[in-house]
mmCIF file of C-alpha atoms and ligand atoms in Angstrom:
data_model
loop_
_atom_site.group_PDB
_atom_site.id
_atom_site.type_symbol
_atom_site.label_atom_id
_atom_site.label_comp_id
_atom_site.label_asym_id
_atom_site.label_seq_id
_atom_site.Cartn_x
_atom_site.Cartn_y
_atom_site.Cartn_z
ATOM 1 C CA UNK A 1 142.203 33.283 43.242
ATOM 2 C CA UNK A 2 144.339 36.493 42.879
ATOM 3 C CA UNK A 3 142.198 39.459 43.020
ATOM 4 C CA UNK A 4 141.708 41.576 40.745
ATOM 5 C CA UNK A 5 142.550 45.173 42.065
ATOM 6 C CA UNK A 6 140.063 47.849 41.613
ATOM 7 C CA UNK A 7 141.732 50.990 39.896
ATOM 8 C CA UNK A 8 140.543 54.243 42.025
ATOM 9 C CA UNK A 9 142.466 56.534 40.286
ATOM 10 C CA UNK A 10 141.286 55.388 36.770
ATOM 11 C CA UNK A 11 137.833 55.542 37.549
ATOM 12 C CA UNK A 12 138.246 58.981 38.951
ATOM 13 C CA UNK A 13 139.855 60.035 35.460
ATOM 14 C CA UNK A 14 136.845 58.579 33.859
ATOM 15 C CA UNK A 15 134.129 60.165 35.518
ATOM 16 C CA UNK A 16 136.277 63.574 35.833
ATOM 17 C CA UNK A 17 135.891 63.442 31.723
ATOM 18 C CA UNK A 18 132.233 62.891 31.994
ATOM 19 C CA UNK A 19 132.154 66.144 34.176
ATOM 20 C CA UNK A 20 134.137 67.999 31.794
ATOM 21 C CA UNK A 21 131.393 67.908 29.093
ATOM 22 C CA UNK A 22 128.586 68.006 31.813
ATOM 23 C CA UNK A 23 130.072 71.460 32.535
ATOM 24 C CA UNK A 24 130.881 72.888 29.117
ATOM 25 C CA UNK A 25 126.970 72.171 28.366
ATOM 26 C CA UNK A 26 126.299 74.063 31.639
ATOM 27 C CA UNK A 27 128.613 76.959 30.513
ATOM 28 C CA UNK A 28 126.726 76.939 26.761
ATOM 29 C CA UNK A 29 123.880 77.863 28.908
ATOM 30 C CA UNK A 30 125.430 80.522 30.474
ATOM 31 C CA UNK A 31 125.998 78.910 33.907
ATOM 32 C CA UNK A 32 129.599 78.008 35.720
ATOM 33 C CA UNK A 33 129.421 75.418 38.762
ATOM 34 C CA UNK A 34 130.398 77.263 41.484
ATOM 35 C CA UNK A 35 131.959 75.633 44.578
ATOM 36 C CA UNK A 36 132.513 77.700 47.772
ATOM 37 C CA UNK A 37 135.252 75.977 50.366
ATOM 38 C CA UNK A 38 135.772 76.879 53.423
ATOM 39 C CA UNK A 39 138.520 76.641 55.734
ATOM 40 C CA UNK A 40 138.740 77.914 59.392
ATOM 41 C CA UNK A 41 142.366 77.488 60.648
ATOM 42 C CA UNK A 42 145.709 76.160 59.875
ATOM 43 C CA UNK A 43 145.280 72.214 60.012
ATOM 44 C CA UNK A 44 148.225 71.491 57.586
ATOM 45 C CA UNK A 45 146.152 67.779 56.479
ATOM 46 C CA UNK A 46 143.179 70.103 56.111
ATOM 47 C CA UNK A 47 144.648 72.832 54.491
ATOM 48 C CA UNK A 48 146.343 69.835 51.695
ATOM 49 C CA UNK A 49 142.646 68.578 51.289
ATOM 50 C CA UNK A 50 141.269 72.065 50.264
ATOM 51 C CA UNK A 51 144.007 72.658 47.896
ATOM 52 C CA UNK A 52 143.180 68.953 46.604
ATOM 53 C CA UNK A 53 139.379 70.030 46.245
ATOM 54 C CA UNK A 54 140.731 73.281 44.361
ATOM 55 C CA UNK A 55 142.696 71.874 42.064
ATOM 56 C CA UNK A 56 139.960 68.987 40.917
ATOM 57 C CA UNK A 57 138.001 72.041 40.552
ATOM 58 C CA UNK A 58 140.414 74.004 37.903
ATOM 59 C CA UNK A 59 140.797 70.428 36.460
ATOM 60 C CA UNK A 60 137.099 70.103 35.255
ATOM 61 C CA UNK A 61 136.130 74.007 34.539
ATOM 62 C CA UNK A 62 134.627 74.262 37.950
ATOM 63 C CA UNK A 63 134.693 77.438 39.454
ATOM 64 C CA UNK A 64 136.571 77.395 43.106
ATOM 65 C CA UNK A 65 135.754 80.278 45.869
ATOM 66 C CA UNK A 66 138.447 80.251 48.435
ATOM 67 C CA UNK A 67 138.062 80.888 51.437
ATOM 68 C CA UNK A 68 140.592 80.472 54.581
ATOM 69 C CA UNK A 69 139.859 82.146 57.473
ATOM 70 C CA UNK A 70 141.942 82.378 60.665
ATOM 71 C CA UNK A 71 141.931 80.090 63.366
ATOM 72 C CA UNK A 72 140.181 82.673 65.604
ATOM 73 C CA UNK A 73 137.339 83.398 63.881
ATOM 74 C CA UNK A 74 133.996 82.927 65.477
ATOM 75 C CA UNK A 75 130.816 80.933 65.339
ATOM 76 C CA UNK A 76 128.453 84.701 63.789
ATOM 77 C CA UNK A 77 131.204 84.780 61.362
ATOM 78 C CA UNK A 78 131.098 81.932 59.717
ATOM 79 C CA UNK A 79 127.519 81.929 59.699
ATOM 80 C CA UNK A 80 127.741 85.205 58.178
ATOM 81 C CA UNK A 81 130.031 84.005 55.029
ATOM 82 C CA UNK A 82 128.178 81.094 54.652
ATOM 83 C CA UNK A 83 124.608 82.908 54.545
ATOM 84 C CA UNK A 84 126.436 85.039 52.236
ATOM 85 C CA UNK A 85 127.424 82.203 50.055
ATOM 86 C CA UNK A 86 123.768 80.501 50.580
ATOM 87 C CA UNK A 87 122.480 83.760 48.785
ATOM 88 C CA UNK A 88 125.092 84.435 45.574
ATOM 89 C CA UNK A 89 124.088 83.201 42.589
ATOM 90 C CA UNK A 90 127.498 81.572 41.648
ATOM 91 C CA UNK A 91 127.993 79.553 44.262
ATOM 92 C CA UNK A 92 125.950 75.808 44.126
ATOM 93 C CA UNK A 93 127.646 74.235 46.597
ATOM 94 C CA UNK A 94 129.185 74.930 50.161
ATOM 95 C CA UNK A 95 132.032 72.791 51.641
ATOM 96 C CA UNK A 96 133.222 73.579 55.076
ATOM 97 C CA UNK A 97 136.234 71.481 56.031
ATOM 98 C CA UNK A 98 135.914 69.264 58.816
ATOM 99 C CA UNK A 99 136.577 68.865 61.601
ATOM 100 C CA UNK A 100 136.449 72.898 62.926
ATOM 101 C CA UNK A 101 138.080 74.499 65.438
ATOM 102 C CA UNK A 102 137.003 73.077 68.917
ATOM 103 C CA UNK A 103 135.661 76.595 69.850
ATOM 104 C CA UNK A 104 132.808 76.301 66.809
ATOM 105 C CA UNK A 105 129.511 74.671 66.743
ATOM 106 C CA UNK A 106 130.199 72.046 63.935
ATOM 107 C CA UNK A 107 125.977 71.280 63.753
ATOM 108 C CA UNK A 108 125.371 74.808 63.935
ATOM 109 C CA UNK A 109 127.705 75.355 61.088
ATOM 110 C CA UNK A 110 126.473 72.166 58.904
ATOM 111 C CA UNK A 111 122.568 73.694 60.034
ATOM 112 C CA UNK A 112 123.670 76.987 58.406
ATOM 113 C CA UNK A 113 124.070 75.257 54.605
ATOM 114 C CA UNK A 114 121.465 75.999 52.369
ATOM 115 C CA UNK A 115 120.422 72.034 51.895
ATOM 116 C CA UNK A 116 120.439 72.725 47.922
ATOM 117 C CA UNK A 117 124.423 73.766 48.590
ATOM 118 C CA UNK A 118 125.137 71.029 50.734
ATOM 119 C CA UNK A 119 127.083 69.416 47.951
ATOM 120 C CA UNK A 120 128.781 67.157 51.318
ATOM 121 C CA UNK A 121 125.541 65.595 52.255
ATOM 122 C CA UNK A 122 125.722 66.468 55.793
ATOM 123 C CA UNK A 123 122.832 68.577 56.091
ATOM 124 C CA UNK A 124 119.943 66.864 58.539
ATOM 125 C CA UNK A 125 117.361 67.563 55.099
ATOM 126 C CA UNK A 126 119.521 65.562 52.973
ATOM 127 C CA UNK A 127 120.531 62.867 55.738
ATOM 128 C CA UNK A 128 116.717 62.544 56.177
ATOM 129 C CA UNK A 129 115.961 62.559 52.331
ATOM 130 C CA UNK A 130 118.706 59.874 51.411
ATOM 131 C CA UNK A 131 117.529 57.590 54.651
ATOM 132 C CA UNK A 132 113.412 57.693 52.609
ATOM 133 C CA UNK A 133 114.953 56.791 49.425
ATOM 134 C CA UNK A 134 114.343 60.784 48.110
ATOM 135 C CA UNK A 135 116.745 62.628 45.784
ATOM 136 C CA UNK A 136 119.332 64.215 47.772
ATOM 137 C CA UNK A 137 122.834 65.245 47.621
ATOM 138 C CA UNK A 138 124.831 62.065 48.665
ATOM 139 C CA UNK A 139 127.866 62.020 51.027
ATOM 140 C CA UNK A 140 130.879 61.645 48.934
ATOM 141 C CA UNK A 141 133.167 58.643 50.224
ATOM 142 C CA UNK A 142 130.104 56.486 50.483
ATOM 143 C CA UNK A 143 128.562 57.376 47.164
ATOM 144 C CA UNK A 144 132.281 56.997 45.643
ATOM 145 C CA UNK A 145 131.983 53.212 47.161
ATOM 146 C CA UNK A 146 128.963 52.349 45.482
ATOM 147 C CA UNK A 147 130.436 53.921 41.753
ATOM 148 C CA UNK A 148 133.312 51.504 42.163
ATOM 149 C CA UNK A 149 131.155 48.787 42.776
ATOM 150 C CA UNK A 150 128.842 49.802 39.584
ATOM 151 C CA UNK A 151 131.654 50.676 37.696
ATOM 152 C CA UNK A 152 133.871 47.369 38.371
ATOM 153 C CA UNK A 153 130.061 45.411 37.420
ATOM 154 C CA UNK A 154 129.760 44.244 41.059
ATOM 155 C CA UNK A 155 126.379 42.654 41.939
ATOM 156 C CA UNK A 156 124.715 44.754 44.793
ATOM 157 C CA UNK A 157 121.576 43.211 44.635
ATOM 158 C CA UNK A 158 120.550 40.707 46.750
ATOM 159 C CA UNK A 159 124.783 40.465 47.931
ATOM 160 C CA UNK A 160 125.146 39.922 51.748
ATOM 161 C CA UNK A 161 127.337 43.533 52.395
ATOM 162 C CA UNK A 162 128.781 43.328 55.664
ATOM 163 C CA UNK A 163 129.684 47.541 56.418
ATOM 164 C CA UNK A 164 132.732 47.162 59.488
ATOM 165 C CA UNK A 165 132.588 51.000 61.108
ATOM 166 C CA UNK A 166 129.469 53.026 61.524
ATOM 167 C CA UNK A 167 130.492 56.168 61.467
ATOM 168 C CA UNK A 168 128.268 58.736 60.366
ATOM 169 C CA UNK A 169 130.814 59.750 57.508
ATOM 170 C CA UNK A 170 130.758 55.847 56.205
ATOM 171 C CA UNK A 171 129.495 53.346 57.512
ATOM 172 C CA UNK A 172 125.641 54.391 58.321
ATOM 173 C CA UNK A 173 125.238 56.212 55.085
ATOM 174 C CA UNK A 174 126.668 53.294 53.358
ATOM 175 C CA UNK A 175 124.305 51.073 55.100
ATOM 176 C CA UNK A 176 121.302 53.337 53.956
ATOM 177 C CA UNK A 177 122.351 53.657 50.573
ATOM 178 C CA UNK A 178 122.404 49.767 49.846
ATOM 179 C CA UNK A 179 119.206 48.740 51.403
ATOM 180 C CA UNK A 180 117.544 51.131 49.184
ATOM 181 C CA UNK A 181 114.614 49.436 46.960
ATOM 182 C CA UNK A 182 115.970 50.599 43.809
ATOM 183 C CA UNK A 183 118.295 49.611 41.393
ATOM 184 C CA UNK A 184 122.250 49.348 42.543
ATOM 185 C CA UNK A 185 120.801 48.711 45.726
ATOM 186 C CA UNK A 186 118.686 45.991 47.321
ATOM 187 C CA UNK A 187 121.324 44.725 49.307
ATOM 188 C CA UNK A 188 120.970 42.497 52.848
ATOM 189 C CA UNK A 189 123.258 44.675 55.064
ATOM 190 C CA UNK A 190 125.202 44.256 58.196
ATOM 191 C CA UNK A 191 126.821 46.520 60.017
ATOM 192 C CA UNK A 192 129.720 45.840 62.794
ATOM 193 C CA UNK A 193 131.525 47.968 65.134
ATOM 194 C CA UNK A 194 133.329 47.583 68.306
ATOM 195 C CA UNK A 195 130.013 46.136 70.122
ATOM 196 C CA UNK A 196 130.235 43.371 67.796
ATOM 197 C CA UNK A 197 130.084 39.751 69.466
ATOM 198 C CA UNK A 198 131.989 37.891 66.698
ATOM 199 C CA UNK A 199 133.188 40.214 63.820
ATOM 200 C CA UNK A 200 134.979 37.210 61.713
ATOM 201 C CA UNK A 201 131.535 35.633 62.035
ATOM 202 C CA UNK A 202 129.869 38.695 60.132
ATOM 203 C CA UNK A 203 132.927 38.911 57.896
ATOM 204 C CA UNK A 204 132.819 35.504 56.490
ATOM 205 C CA UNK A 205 129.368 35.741 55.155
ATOM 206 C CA UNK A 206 129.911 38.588 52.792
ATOM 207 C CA UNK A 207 129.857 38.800 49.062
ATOM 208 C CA UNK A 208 130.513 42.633 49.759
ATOM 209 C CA UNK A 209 133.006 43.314 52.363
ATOM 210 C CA UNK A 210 133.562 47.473 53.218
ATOM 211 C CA UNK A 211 135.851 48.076 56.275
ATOM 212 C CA UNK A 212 135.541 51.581 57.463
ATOM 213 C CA UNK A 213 137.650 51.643 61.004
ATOM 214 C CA UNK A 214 141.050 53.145 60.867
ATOM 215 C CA UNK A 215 143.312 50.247 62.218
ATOM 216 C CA UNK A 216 145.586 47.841 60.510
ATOM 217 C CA UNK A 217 144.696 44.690 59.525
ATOM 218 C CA UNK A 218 141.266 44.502 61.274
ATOM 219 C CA UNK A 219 140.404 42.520 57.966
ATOM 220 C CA UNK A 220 142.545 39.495 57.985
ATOM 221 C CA UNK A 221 142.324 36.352 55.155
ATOM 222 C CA UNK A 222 140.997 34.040 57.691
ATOM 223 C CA UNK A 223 138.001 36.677 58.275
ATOM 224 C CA UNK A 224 136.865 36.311 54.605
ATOM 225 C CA UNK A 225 135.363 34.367 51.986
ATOM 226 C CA UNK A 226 136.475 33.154 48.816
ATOM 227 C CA UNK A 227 135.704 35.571 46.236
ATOM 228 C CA UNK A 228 134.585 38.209 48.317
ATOM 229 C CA UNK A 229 134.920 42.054 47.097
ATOM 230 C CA UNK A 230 136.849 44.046 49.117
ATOM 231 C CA UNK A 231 136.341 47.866 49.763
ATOM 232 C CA UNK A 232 139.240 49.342 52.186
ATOM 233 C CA UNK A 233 138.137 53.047 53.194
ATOM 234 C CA UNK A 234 140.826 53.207 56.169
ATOM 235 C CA UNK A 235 143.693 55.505 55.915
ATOM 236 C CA UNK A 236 146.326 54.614 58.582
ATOM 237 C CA UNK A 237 149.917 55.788 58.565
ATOM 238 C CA UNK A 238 152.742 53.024 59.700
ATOM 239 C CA UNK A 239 156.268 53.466 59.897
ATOM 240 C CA UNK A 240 158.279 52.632 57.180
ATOM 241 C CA UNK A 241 162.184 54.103 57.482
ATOM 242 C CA UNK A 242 162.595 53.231 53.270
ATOM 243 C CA UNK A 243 160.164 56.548 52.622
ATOM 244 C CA UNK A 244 161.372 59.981 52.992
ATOM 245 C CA UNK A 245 158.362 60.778 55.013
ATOM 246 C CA UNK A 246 159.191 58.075 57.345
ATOM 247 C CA UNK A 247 155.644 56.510 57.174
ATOM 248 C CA UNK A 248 153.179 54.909 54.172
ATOM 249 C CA UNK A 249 149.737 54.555 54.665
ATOM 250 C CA UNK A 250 147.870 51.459 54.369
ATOM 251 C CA UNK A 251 144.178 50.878 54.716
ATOM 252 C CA UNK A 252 142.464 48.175 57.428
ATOM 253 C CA UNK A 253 142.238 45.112 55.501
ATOM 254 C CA UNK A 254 146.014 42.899 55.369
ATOM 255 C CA UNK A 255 146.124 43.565 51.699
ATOM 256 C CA UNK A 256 148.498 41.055 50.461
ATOM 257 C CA UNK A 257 146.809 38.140 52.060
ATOM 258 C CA UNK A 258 143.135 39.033 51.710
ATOM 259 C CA UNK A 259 143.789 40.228 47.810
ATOM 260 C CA UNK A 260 144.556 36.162 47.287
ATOM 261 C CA UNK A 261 141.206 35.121 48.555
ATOM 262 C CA UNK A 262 138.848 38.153 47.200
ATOM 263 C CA UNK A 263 137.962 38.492 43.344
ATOM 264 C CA UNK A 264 138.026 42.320 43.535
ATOM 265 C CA UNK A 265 139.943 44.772 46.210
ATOM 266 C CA UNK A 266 140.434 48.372 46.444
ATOM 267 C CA UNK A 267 144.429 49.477 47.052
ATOM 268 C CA UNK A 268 145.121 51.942 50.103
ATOM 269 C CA UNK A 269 146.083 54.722 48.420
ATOM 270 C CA UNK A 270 144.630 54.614 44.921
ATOM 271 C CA UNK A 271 140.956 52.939 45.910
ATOM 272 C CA UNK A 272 137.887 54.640 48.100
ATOM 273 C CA UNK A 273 140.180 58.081 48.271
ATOM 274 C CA UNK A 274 140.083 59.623 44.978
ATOM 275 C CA UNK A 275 136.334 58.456 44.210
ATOM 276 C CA UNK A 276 135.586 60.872 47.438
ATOM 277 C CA UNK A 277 136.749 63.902 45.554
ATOM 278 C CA UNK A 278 135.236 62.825 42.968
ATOM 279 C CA UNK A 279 131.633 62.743 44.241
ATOM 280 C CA UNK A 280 132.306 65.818 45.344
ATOM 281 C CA UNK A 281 132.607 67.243 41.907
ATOM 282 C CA UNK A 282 129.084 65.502 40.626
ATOM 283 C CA UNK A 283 127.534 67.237 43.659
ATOM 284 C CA UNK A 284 128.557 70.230 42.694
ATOM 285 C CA UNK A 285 127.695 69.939 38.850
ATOM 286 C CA UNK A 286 124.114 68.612 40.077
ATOM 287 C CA UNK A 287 123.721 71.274 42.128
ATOM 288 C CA UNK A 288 124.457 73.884 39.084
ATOM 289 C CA UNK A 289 121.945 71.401 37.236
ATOM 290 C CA UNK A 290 119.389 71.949 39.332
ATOM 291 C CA UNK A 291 120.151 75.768 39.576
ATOM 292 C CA UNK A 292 119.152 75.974 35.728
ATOM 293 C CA UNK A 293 116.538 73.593 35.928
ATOM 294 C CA UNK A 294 118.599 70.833 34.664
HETATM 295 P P1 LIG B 301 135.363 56.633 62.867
HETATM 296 O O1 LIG B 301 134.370 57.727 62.956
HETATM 297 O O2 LIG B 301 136.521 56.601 63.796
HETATM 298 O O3 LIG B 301 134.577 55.246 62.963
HETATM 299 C C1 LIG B 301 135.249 54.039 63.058
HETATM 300 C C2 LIG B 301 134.246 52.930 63.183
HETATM 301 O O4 LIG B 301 134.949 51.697 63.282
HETATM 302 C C3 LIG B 301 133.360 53.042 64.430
HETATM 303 O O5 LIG B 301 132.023 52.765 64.097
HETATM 304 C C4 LIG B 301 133.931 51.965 65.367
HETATM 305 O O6 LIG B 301 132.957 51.362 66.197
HETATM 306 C C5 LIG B 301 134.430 50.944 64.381
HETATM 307 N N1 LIG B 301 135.504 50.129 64.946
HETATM 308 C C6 LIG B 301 136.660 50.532 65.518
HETATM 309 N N2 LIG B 301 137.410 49.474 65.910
HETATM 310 C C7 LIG B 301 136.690 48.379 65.577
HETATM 311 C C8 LIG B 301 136.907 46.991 65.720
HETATM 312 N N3 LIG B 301 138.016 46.525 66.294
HETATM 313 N N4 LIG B 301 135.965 46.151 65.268
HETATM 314 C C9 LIG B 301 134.825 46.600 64.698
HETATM 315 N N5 LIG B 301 134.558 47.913 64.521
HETATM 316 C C10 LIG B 301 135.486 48.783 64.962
HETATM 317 O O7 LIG B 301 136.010 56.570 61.425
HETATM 318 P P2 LIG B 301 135.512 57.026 59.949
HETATM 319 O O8 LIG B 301 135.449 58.493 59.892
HETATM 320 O O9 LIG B 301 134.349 56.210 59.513
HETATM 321 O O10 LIG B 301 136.780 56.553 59.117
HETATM 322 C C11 LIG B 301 137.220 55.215 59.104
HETATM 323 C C12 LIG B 301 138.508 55.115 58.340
HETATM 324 O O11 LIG B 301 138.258 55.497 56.992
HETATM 325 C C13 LIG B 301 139.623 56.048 58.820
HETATM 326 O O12 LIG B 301 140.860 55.417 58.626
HETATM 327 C C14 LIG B 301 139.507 57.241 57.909
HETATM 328 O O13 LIG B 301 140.742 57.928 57.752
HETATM 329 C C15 LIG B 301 139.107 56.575 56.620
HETATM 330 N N6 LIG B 301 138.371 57.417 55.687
HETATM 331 C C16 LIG B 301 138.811 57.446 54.411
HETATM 332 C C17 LIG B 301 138.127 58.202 53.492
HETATM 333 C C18 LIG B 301 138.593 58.215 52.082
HETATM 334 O O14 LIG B 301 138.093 58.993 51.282
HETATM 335 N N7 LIG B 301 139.524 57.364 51.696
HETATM 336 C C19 LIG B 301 136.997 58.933 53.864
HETATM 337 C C20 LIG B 301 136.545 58.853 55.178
HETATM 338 C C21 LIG B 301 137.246 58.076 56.086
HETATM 339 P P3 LIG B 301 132.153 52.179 67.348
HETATM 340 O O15 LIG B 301 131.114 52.976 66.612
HETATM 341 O O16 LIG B 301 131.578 51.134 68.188
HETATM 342 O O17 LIG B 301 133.172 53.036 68.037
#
């Protein structure tokens, strides 16, 4: 079996013309999603994210507050904008970039979010809310996992999804999301990480297989079965002297030889990464949704 590879980048395109029309009905009633992103310091991979999140903005009639602050500025500060941007009317979401500057209280700051802004889902209310099955914003690259495997017709209920990584940017709100009791959900759910006593044991069992670690070719073909689906979230960088850039990136699974065994995989780039900006995009309509009563 040859896998069939699932198409981030098309499924992005898809759901960014769904948006479109979501927010010209928003604008008819006199209302223009409003996302506020933050940026404290010069982090040139952070700074090329924002711009990223800007853009996708622009692209879907999304309003985009900009805000880049210096390096230096301190923990009342940023508070201060971000109660400011809790409070204006044309803001419905709040995105800081992670990860901050060492000197600032990243809970603190996450703390400060008005919960009905926290279009990132990292807000302890909305953490707690998703974990009881409640209505709550969703973290993106988790929620943009479960859309491909809705959109690409995948099975999730009653699959065996083995989750490898539990980070609390992937793996655990992946893991909460599919043992939901509702529909697109209902999954049996495993999740490994380093304390794990045989991973290829765990591996070999799933229907769904997500790795979420950040190192090459933790997923090999030996670890998995036939006809699994594969969902790659790693993002590593390896050398590669034929690129002008001097490195590619490639995600944790062995691609070439897995993608032979599984009957759908997700490409590193082009796969879990442009569903994650995505989500962040439907956040930030809901949110404006929910700030006119929907
Ligand atoms: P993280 O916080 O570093 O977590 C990595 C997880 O992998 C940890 O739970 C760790 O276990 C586990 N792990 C590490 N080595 C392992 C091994 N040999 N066997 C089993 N488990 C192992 O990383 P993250 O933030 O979740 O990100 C993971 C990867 O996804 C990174 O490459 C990141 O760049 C990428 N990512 C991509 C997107 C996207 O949109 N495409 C979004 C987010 C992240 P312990 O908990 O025991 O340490």
């Amino acid at each position: 079996m040859t896998a069939k590879i699932i198409d981030g980048k098309q499924i992005a395109e898809e759901m960014k013309a769904e948006f479109r029309e979501q927010v010209a009905k928003l604008k008819k009633k006199g209302v223009t999603p409003g996302l506020a992103v933050i940026l404290v310091g010069d982090d040139p991979a952070s700074q090329s994210y924002v711009t990223s999140k800007e853009r996708d903005c622009e692209e879907v009639g999304i309003y985009s507050d900009d805000n880049r602050l210096p390096a230096e500025t301190t923990q009342k500060e940023l508070i201060a904008l971000i109660e400011e941007k809790n409070k204006d009317p044309k803001i419905h979401g709040i995105l800081v970039q992670l990860p901050l500057p060492k000197h600032l209280n990243e809970s603190e700051v996450l703390l400060a979010i008005n919960p009905d802004k926290d279009v990132d889902g990292f807000h302890p209310i909305n953490t707690g809310k998703m974990v009881s099955g409640e209505k709550a914003f969703l973290p993106c690259t988790p929620h943009g996992i479960v859309q491909l495997l809705i959109r690409n017709k995948v099975t999730i209920e009653g699959a065996d999804v083995v989750i490898v990584g539990r980070s609390n940017l992937v793996g655990k709100p992946l893991a909460n999301m599919l043992i939901q009791k509702k529909p697109n959900a209902n999954a049996t759910v495993t999740v490994c990480h380093t304390h794990t006593k045989n991973l290829a044991a765990h591996t070999k069992r799933a229907d769904i297989l997500v790795a979420a670690v950040g190192r090459v070719n933790t997923i090999t073909a030996d670890m998995v079965k036939d006809g699994v689906v594969v969902i790659d979230v790693g993002v590593n960088r390896i050398d590669d002297s034929s690129k002008k850039s001097g490195y590619r990136l490639v995600g944790d699974v062995d691609f070439d030889a897995v993608k032979e065994k599984a009957s759908l995989i997700t490409p590193v780039p082009g796969g879990v990464g442009p569903m994650t900006r995505t989500m962040l995009l439907y956040n930030t309509i809901e949110a404006a949704k929910a700030f006119v009563g929907r």
